[in-house]
Amino acid sequence: MSAWADHRPLPEVVGRAVEHERVSGLLDGSPLVTLTGGAGAGKSVLARAVLDERIARHGGTVIRVGCWDGLSDGGLTDALLEAAGLPAAALPQALKEPGGTRVAGAQTAGRGAPFPYEPPRGGPRQARPADGATLAALAAHCVQQGATLLLDDCDPVLDACAQLVRRLLRAEPTLQIVVTSRRSLGLPLERVVDIAPLPVTLGEGIAGPAVELLAARAESEAAPELLVAVCEALEGSPLAIELAARQLDRMSLPQLAAQVSADGPLFYSGPAPTARHTSLYAAHAAGYALCSPTDRRVWARLSVLPGDFDPWLAGCVCASSDVPAPEIDAALERLRLASVLERVRESGGPQDTRAALSPRYRLPRGARDFGRTQLREAGEESAALRRFRQACAALAAEAQIAWQGPDQQIAVRLVEDEQHNLDAALTRPPQDADDALSALEIAVSLWFQWGACGYRREGRAHLDRLLLLSRGDTPLRARALWLAGWLAAQEHALATAEALLDQAWTAAVMHADDDGLARIAHAHGVLALYREDSGAAVACLEEAAGHRSKDPWFGPGPAHSCALLAIALSAVDAEEAANAAHRAWESRHSDGDFWLYSTVLYARALTERAHGRPEAALRACRKALAAKKLVGDPLFIAGARNLLAAVRREVREGAAAPESGAGTRWWQRGGGVRTAPFFSRLRTGS
């Protein structure tokens, strides 16, 4: 390992074998390689490690210029000349300047010696173009010495670096240059290697490089699950992991895991070669200082978004009188190029989608914490949080309308895309009564996600909490009471369901809400079905099915009441059950109503089975299962599979169907409680 000019040993590079090999390979065939990445990703450490290995294998030197501290645009060429140790006789007279002292940041490693260079006292060096002869002499000197130029942390003088590199390579195409920066130089010959955060895991039960780094820095045996928890909370950021590992001198690993997993910024700090690497805050503050005022405001306001987002949501949160809406897209792209934002999805989307998908971005935790601090200091946090919740209410309303439209999978995909944002909008404490109503509106709009897609328990938890915060007698609260009662009925909390439905009935009568009364009758029909009271179920569901809804966007509606009516009649009157199922499908909103279609097919399967036609029941049950898988609901899917298995046995063995009332319905499924998280992305693929 070569002795660098700062006389510090290089830290061990952990988890960068792929990037190390790629950079080394590019250096073998390209004159210019740039390492880009966010703050604290380890760009400089990796670049120095790669060049150190090349010196050991091939000889030569590395001429490094640190561009961040103490270096102006005009001083870049001079610092590089001095670091290269170019003889004074080779310099044009115009570049000689008496009184110059040497600056920190310009360094030579390998066979050379350190030549720090500093501009003369009395003010920063003025920008001054170097002539072609000077740059040609510099480039030729580097080639003769077998030197590789390392322009480290070029962000503050990025344009000057790009211009200098272009001229050097024009003078000497065989010269090798390595650049580290948060954004690329944008030159044609440039090969860019993006340095991402370290992976936390490499698959089921396999610890990733981030965990390896933390374990190495911790220097003690530790529970793997705690190491993984810390690294996941720190999102694999090498700088964050290094700083967190230093806290183990004063706290245990379980305490560290609990601290980093909690909401709020991480104020860890420690000694570092540069001031901006002493803490995550300082690392991001350095990049923040280089942003334009518009980009700074956008960065700060984006910090209220907990997950990935699209330009529309960013516009809702960031647009204001000082940040015009048309400028948001350009600001997002500038922040991405500066490695502040990550783009987690390109625009366009899969080939099978009907509409092009917009790109999605994500603000990593360190940048999010820094931006939130800036937002709070500017006194804008409350307004941004309110705009965020209002935007999520609009998203939930859009998803509700899409659910009743031509393709329910669009609604499911929309909710899955916005899962982190919707969850945060539902769980963050409201600021006042109006804010609480916005949160309740989100929960009510997502009725289909709770009741039709299988997230009943999560929906009940949100509604129970938000109903306590929203005490006014409003139509929205009346809907929320019905929804909570309907979900409680599906969760077999029958007494709770009846109490909530009684409150909903009072509110519906007060607001003269006929649609609400029909929905309450539907929920009572569900209660009767679960109690195996076919007579009460038929009476309630006939009342609900006979209603003509004025609001076709909210709740199950008459068509679904007809489908449940067919289930209630399936064991007692095959003809009436078939008629009810036919009416349900004829009154659908669209052919893409997979929820209704699966329920109608399930009713048909029950009817055919109860009346001795197992082959027909088998076909209907298979179709019901296939349709329901498109929108989810583990309870229904498991029940349909149980019915399918029972009918298969009857077909295979020639056994008779069970007597009326003895068959197992989907809501009677036994077994453990589903533990999937709220809006699990894995659900639709199961």
Coordinates of N, CA and C in Angstrom, one line a residue, residues 377-544:
E377 N -36.4 24.8 10.5 CA -35.8 26.0 10.8 C -36.4 27.2 10.0
A378 N -36.9 26.8 8.8 CA -37.6 27.9 8.0 C -39.0 28.1 8.4
G379 N -39.6 27.3 9.4 CA -40.9 27.5 9.8 C -42.0 27.0 8.8
E380 N -41.6 26.1 7.9 CA -42.5 25.6 6.9 C -43.0 24.2 7.1
E381 N -42.6 23.5 8.2 CA -42.9 22.1 8.4 C -44.4 21.9 8.5
S382 N -45.1 22.7 9.2 CA -46.5 22.4 9.4 C -47.3 22.5 8.1
A383 N -47.0 23.6 7.3 CA -47.6 23.7 6.0 C -47.3 22.6 5.1
A384 N -46.1 22.1 5.1 CA -45.7 21.0 4.2 C -46.4 19.7 4.6
L385 N -46.5 19.5 5.9 CA -47.2 18.3 6.3 C -48.6 18.3 6.0
R386 N -49.2 19.5 6.1 CA -50.7 19.6 5.7 C -50.9 19.4 4.3
R387 N -50.0 19.9 3.4 CA -50.1 19.7 2.0 C -49.9 18.2 1.6
F388 N -49.0 17.6 2.4 CA -48.8 16.1 2.1 C -50.0 15.3 2.4
R389 N -50.7 15.6 3.5 CA -51.9 14.8 3.9 C -53.0 15.1 2.9
Q390 N -53.1 16.3 2.4 CA -54.2 16.6 1.5 C -53.9 15.9 0.1
A391 N -52.6 15.9 -0.3 CA -52.3 15.2 -1.5 C -52.6 13.7 -1.4
C392 N -52.3 13.1 -0.2 CA -52.6 11.7 0.0 C -54.1 11.4 0.0
A393 N -54.9 12.4 0.5 CA -56.4 12.3 0.4 C -56.8 12.2 -1.1
A394 N -56.2 13.1 -1.9 CA -56.5 13.1 -3.3 C -56.1 11.7 -4.0
L395 N -55.0 11.2 -3.6 CA -54.6 9.9 -4.1 C -55.5 8.8 -3.7
A396 N -56.0 8.8 -2.5 CA -56.9 7.7 -2.0 C -58.2 7.9 -2.8
A397 N -58.7 9.1 -3.0 CA -59.9 9.3 -3.7 C -59.8 8.8 -5.2
E398 N -58.7 9.1 -5.8 CA -58.4 8.6 -7.1 C -58.4 7.1 -7.2
A399 N -57.8 6.4 -6.2 CA -57.8 5.0 -6.1 C -59.2 4.4 -6.0
Q400 N -60.0 5.1 -5.1 CA -61.4 4.7 -4.9 C -62.2 4.7 -6.2
I401 N -62.0 5.7 -7.0 CA -62.7 5.8 -8.3 C -62.2 4.8 -9.3
A402 N -60.9 4.6 -9.3 CA -60.3 3.5 -10.1 C -60.8 2.2 -9.8
W403 N -61.1 1.9 -8.5 CA -61.6 0.6 -8.1 C -63.0 0.3 -8.7
Q404 N -63.8 1.3 -8.9 CA -65.1 1.1 -9.5 C -65.1 1.2 -11.0
G405 N -63.9 1.5 -11.5 CA -63.7 1.7 -13.0 C -63.5 0.4 -13.8
P406 N -62.9 0.5 -14.9 CA -62.8 -0.7 -15.8 C -61.7 -1.7 -15.4
D407 N -60.8 -1.4 -14.5 CA -59.8 -2.3 -14.1 C -59.4 -2.1 -12.7
Q408 N -59.8 -3.0 -11.8 CA -59.5 -2.8 -10.4 C -58.0 -3.0 -10.1
Q409 N -57.3 -3.6 -11.0 CA -55.8 -3.7 -10.7 C -55.1 -2.4 -10.8
I410 N -55.7 -1.4 -11.5 CA -55.1 -0.1 -11.5 C -55.2 0.5 -10.1
A411 N -56.3 0.4 -9.5 CA -56.5 0.9 -8.1 C -55.5 0.2 -7.1
V412 N -55.4 -1.2 -7.3 CA -54.5 -1.9 -6.4 C -53.0 -1.4 -6.7
R413 N -52.6 -1.2 -7.9 CA -51.3 -0.8 -8.2 C -51.0 0.6 -7.7
L414 N -52.0 1.5 -7.8 CA -51.8 2.8 -7.3 C -51.6 2.8 -5.8
V415 N -52.4 2.0 -5.1 CA -52.2 2.0 -3.6 C -50.9 1.3 -3.2
E416 N -50.5 0.3 -4.0 CA -49.2 -0.3 -3.7 C -48.0 0.7 -4.0
D417 N -48.1 1.4 -5.0 CA -47.1 2.4 -5.3 C -46.9 3.4 -4.2
E418 N -48.1 3.8 -3.6 CA -48.1 4.9 -2.6 C -48.2 4.4 -1.2
Q419 N -47.8 3.1 -1.0 CA -48.0 2.5 0.3 C -47.4 3.3 1.5
H420 N -46.1 3.7 1.3 CA -45.4 4.4 2.4 C -46.0 5.7 2.7
N421 N -46.4 6.4 1.6 CA -47.0 7.8 1.8 C -48.4 7.7 2.4
L422 N -49.2 6.8 2.0 CA -50.5 6.6 2.6 C -50.5 6.2 4.0
D423 N -49.6 5.3 4.3 CA -49.4 4.8 5.7 C -49.0 6.0 6.6
A424 N -48.0 6.8 6.1 CA -47.6 7.9 6.9 C -48.7 9.0 7.1
A425 N -49.5 9.2 6.1 CA -50.6 10.2 6.2 C -51.7 9.7 7.1
L426 N -51.8 8.4 7.3 CA -52.8 7.8 8.2 C -52.3 7.8 9.6
T427 N -51.0 7.6 9.8 CA -50.5 7.4 11.2 C -49.9 8.6 11.8
R428 N -49.4 9.6 11.1 CA -48.8 10.8 11.7 C -49.9 11.5 12.5
P429 N -49.6 12.0 13.7 CA -50.6 12.7 14.5 C -51.1 13.9 13.7
P430 N -52.4 14.1 13.6 CA -53.0 15.3 13.0 C -52.6 16.6 13.8
Q431 N -52.5 17.7 13.1 CA -52.1 19.0 13.7 C -53.4 19.7 14.3
D432 N -54.6 19.4 13.8 CA -55.8 20.0 14.3 C -57.0 19.2 13.7
A433 N -58.2 19.7 14.0 CA -59.4 19.0 13.6 C -59.5 18.9 12.1
D434 N -59.1 19.9 11.3 CA -59.2 19.8 9.9 C -58.2 18.8 9.4
D435 N -57.1 18.7 10.0 CA -56.1 17.8 9.5 C -56.5 16.3 9.9
A436 N -57.2 16.2 11.0 CA -57.7 14.9 11.4 C -58.8 14.4 10.4
L437 N -59.6 15.3 9.9 CA -60.6 15.0 8.9 C -60.0 14.5 7.6
S438 N -58.8 15.2 7.2 CA -58.1 14.7 6.0 C -57.6 13.3 6.2
A439 N -57.1 13.0 7.4 CA -56.7 11.6 7.6 C -57.8 10.6 7.6
L440 N -59.0 11.0 8.2 CA -60.1 10.1 8.2 C -60.7 9.9 6.7
E441 N -60.6 11.0 5.9 CA -61.0 10.9 4.5 C -60.2 9.9 3.8
I442 N -58.9 9.8 4.1 CA -58.0 8.8 3.4 C -58.5 7.4 3.8
A443 N -58.7 7.2 5.1 CA -59.1 5.9 5.6 C -60.4 5.4 5.0
V444 N -61.4 6.4 4.8 CA -62.7 6.0 4.3 C -62.6 5.7 2.8
S445 N -61.8 6.5 2.1 CA -61.6 6.3 0.6 C -61.0 5.0 0.3
L446 N -60.2 4.5 1.2 CA -59.5 3.2 1.0 C -60.4 2.0 1.5
W447 N -61.7 2.2 1.6 CA -62.6 1.1 2.0 C -62.4 -0.2 1.3
F448 N -62.1 -0.1 0.0 CA -61.9 -1.3 -0.8 C -60.6 -2.1 -0.4
Q449 N -59.6 -1.3 -0.1 CA -58.4 -2.0 0.4 C -58.5 -2.7 1.6
W450 N -59.3 -2.2 2.6 CA -59.6 -2.9 3.8 C -60.5 -4.0 3.6
G451 N -61.7 -3.8 3.0 CA -62.7 -4.8 3.0 C -62.7 -5.8 1.9
A452 N -62.2 -5.4 0.7 CA -62.2 -6.2 -0.5 C -60.9 -6.9 -0.7
C453 N -59.8 -6.2 -0.3 CA -58.4 -6.8 -0.6 C -57.8 -7.4 0.6
G454 N -58.5 -7.5 1.7 CA -58.0 -8.3 2.8 C -57.3 -7.7 3.9
Y455 N -57.3 -6.3 4.0 CA -56.6 -5.6 5.1 C -57.5 -5.1 6.1
R456 N -58.4 -6.0 6.6 CA -59.4 -5.6 7.5 C -58.9 -5.1 8.9
R457 N -57.9 -5.8 9.4 CA -57.4 -5.5 10.7 C -56.7 -4.1 10.6
E458 N -55.9 -3.8 9.6 CA -55.2 -2.5 9.5 C -56.3 -1.4 9.4
G459 N -57.3 -1.7 8.5 CA -58.3 -0.6 8.4 C -59.0 -0.3 9.7
R460 N -59.4 -1.4 10.4 CA -60.0 -1.1 11.7 C -59.2 -0.3 12.7
A461 N -57.9 -0.6 12.7 CA -56.9 0.1 13.6 C -56.9 1.6 13.2
H462 N -56.8 1.9 11.9 CA -56.8 3.3 11.5 C -58.1 4.0 11.9
L463 N -59.2 3.3 11.6 CA -60.5 3.9 11.8 C -60.8 4.1 13.3
D464 N -60.5 3.2 14.1 CA -60.7 3.3 15.5 C -60.0 4.5 16.1
R465 N -58.7 4.7 15.7 CA -57.9 5.8 16.2 C -58.5 7.2 15.6
L466 N -58.8 7.2 14.3 CA -59.2 8.5 13.7 C -60.6 8.9 14.1
L467 N -61.5 7.9 14.4 CA -62.8 8.3 14.9 C -62.8 8.9 16.2
L468 N -61.8 8.6 17.1 CA -61.7 9.3 18.4 C -61.2 10.7 18.2
L469 N -60.5 11.0 17.1 CA -60.0 12.4 16.9 C -61.0 13.2 16.1
S470 N -62.0 12.6 15.5 CA -63.0 13.3 14.7 C -64.4 13.2 15.3
R471 N -64.7 14.1 16.1 CA -66.0 14.0 16.9 C -67.2 14.6 16.3
G472 N -67.0 15.4 15.3 CA -68.2 16.1 14.7 C -69.1 15.2 14.0
D473 N -70.4 15.6 13.9 CA -71.4 14.8 13.2 C -71.4 15.2 11.7
T474 N -70.5 14.6 11.0 CA -70.4 14.9 9.6 C -70.7 13.7 8.7
P475 N -71.1 13.9 7.5 CA -71.3 12.7 6.6 C -70.1 11.8 6.5
L476 N -68.9 12.4 6.5 CA -67.7 11.6 6.5 C -67.5 10.7 7.7
R477 N -67.9 11.2 8.9 CA -67.8 10.4 10.1 C -68.8 9.3 10.0
A478 N -70.0 9.6 9.4 CA -71.1 8.6 9.3 C -70.6 7.4 8.4
R479 N -69.9 7.8 7.3 CA -69.3 6.7 6.5 C -68.2 5.9 7.2
A480 N -67.4 6.6 8.0 CA -66.4 5.9 8.7 C -67.0 5.0 9.8
L481 N -68.1 5.3 10.4 CA -68.7 4.4 11.4 C -69.2 3.2 10.6
W482 N -69.9 3.4 9.5 CA -70.3 2.2 8.7 C -69.2 1.3 8.3
L483 N -68.1 1.9 7.8 CA -66.9 1.1 7.4 C -66.3 0.4 8.5
A484 N -66.2 1.0 9.7 CA -65.6 0.3 10.9 C -66.5 -0.9 11.3
G485 N -67.8 -0.7 11.2 CA -68.8 -1.7 11.5 C -68.7 -2.9 10.5
W486 N -68.6 -2.6 9.3 CA -68.6 -3.6 8.2 C -67.3 -4.4 8.4
L487 N -66.2 -3.7 8.6 CA -64.9 -4.5 8.8 C -64.9 -5.3 10.1
A488 N -65.6 -4.8 11.1 CA -65.7 -5.6 12.4 C -66.5 -6.8 12.2
A489 N -67.6 -6.7 11.3 CA -68.4 -7.9 11.0 C -67.5 -8.9 10.3
Q490 N -66.7 -8.5 9.3 CA -65.9 -9.4 8.6 C -64.8 -10.1 9.5
E491 N -64.4 -9.3 10.5 CA -63.4 -9.9 11.5 C -64.0 -10.7 12.6
H492 N -65.3 -10.9 12.5 CA -66.0 -11.7 13.5 C -66.1 -11.0 14.9
A493 N -65.9 -9.7 14.9 CA -66.2 -9.0 16.1 C -67.6 -8.5 16.1
L494 N -68.5 -9.5 16.3 CA -69.9 -9.2 16.0 C -70.6 -8.2 17.0
A495 N -70.2 -8.2 18.3 CA -70.8 -7.2 19.2 C -70.3 -5.8 18.8
T496 N -69.0 -5.7 18.5 CA -68.5 -4.4 18.1 C -69.1 -3.9 16.8
A497 N -69.3 -4.8 15.9 CA -69.9 -4.4 14.6 C -71.3 -3.9 14.8
E498 N -72.1 -4.6 15.7 CA -73.5 -4.1 15.9 C -73.5 -2.7 16.5
A499 N -72.6 -2.5 17.5 CA -72.6 -1.1 18.1 C -72.2 -0.1 17.1
L500 N -71.2 -0.3 16.3 CA -70.8 0.7 15.3 C -71.9 0.9 14.3
L501 N -72.6 -0.2 13.8 CA -73.6 0.0 12.8 C -74.8 0.7 13.4
D502 N -75.1 0.6 14.7 CA -76.2 1.4 15.3 C -75.8 2.9 15.3
Q503 N -74.6 3.2 15.6 CA -74.2 4.6 15.5 C -74.2 5.1 14.1
A504 N -73.8 4.3 13.1 CA -73.9 4.7 11.7 C -75.3 4.9 11.3
W505 N -76.2 4.0 11.7 CA -77.6 4.2 11.4 C -78.2 5.5 11.9
T506 N -77.9 5.9 13.1 CA -78.3 7.2 13.7 C -77.8 8.3 12.8
A507 N -76.5 8.3 12.5 CA -75.9 9.3 11.6 C -76.5 9.4 10.3
A508 N -76.8 8.2 9.7 CA -77.4 8.2 8.3 C -78.8 8.8 8.3
V509 N -79.6 8.5 9.3 CA -80.9 9.0 9.5 C -80.8 10.5 9.6
M510 N -79.9 11.0 10.4 CA -79.8 12.5 10.7 C -79.4 13.2 9.4
H511 N -78.6 12.6 8.6 CA -78.1 13.2 7.3 C -79.0 12.8 6.1
A512 N -80.1 12.1 6.4 CA -81.0 11.6 5.3 C -80.2 10.9 4.2
D513 N -79.3 10.0 4.6 CA -78.4 9.3 3.7 C -79.0 7.9 3.3
D514 N -79.8 7.9 2.2 CA -80.4 6.6 1.8 C -79.3 5.6 1.5
D515 N -78.2 6.0 0.8 CA -77.1 5.1 0.5 C -76.5 4.5 1.7
G516 N -76.4 5.3 2.8 CA -75.8 4.8 4.0 C -76.7 3.8 4.6
L517 N -78.0 4.0 4.6 CA -78.9 3.0 5.2 C -78.8 1.7 4.4
A518 N -78.7 1.7 3.1 CA -78.5 0.5 2.3 C -77.2 -0.2 2.6
R519 N -76.2 0.6 2.8 CA -74.9 -0.1 3.2 C -75.0 -0.7 4.6
I520 N -75.7 -0.1 5.5 CA -75.9 -0.7 6.8 C -76.7 -2.0 6.7
A521 N -77.7 -2.0 5.8 CA -78.4 -3.3 5.6 C -77.5 -4.4 5.1
H522 N -76.6 -4.0 4.2 CA -75.6 -4.9 3.6 C -74.8 -5.5 4.7
A523 N -74.3 -4.6 5.6 CA -73.4 -5.1 6.7 C -74.1 -6.0 7.6
H524 N -75.4 -5.7 7.9 CA -76.2 -6.6 8.8 C -76.4 -7.9 8.1
G525 N -76.5 -7.9 6.7 CA -76.6 -9.2 6.0 C -75.3 -10.0 6.2
V526 N -74.2 -9.3 6.2 CA -72.9 -10.0 6.4 C -72.9 -10.6 7.8
L527 N -73.3 -9.8 8.8 CA -73.4 -10.4 10.2 C -74.3 -11.6 10.2
A528 N -75.4 -11.6 9.6 CA -76.3 -12.8 9.6 C -75.7 -14.0 8.9
L529 N -75.0 -13.7 7.8 CA -74.3 -14.8 7.1 C -73.3 -15.5 8.0
Y530 N -72.5 -14.6 8.7 CA -71.5 -15.2 9.6 C -72.1 -16.0 10.8
R531 N -73.3 -15.6 11.1 CA -74.0 -16.3 12.2 C -74.8 -17.5 11.7
E532 N -74.7 -17.8 10.4 CA -75.5 -18.9 9.7 C -77.0 -18.7 9.9
D533 N -77.4 -17.4 9.9 CA -78.9 -17.1 10.0 C -79.3 -16.7 8.5
S534 N -79.6 -17.8 7.8 CA -79.9 -17.5 6.3 C -81.1 -16.6 6.1
G535 N -82.2 -16.8 7.0 CA -83.4 -16.0 6.8 C -83.1 -14.5 7.0
A536 N -82.4 -14.1 8.1 CA -82.0 -12.7 8.3 C -81.1 -12.2 7.2
A537 N -80.2 -13.1 6.8 CA -79.2 -12.6 5.8 C -80.0 -12.3 4.5
V538 N -80.9 -13.2 4.1 CA -81.7 -12.9 2.8 C -82.5 -11.7 3.0
A539 N -83.1 -11.4 4.1 CA -84.0 -10.2 4.3 C -83.1 -9.0 4.2
C540 N -82.0 -8.9 4.9 CA -81.1 -7.7 4.9 C -80.5 -7.5 3.5
L541 N -80.1 -8.6 2.9 CA -79.4 -8.4 1.6 C -80.4 -8.1 0.5
E542 N -81.6 -8.6 0.5 CA -82.6 -8.2 -0.4 C -82.9 -6.7 -0.3
E543 N -83.0 -6.2 0.9 CA -83.2 -4.7 1.1 C -82.1 -3.9 0.5
A544 N -80.8 -4.4 0.8 CA -79.7 -3.6 0.2 C -79.6 -3.7 -1.3

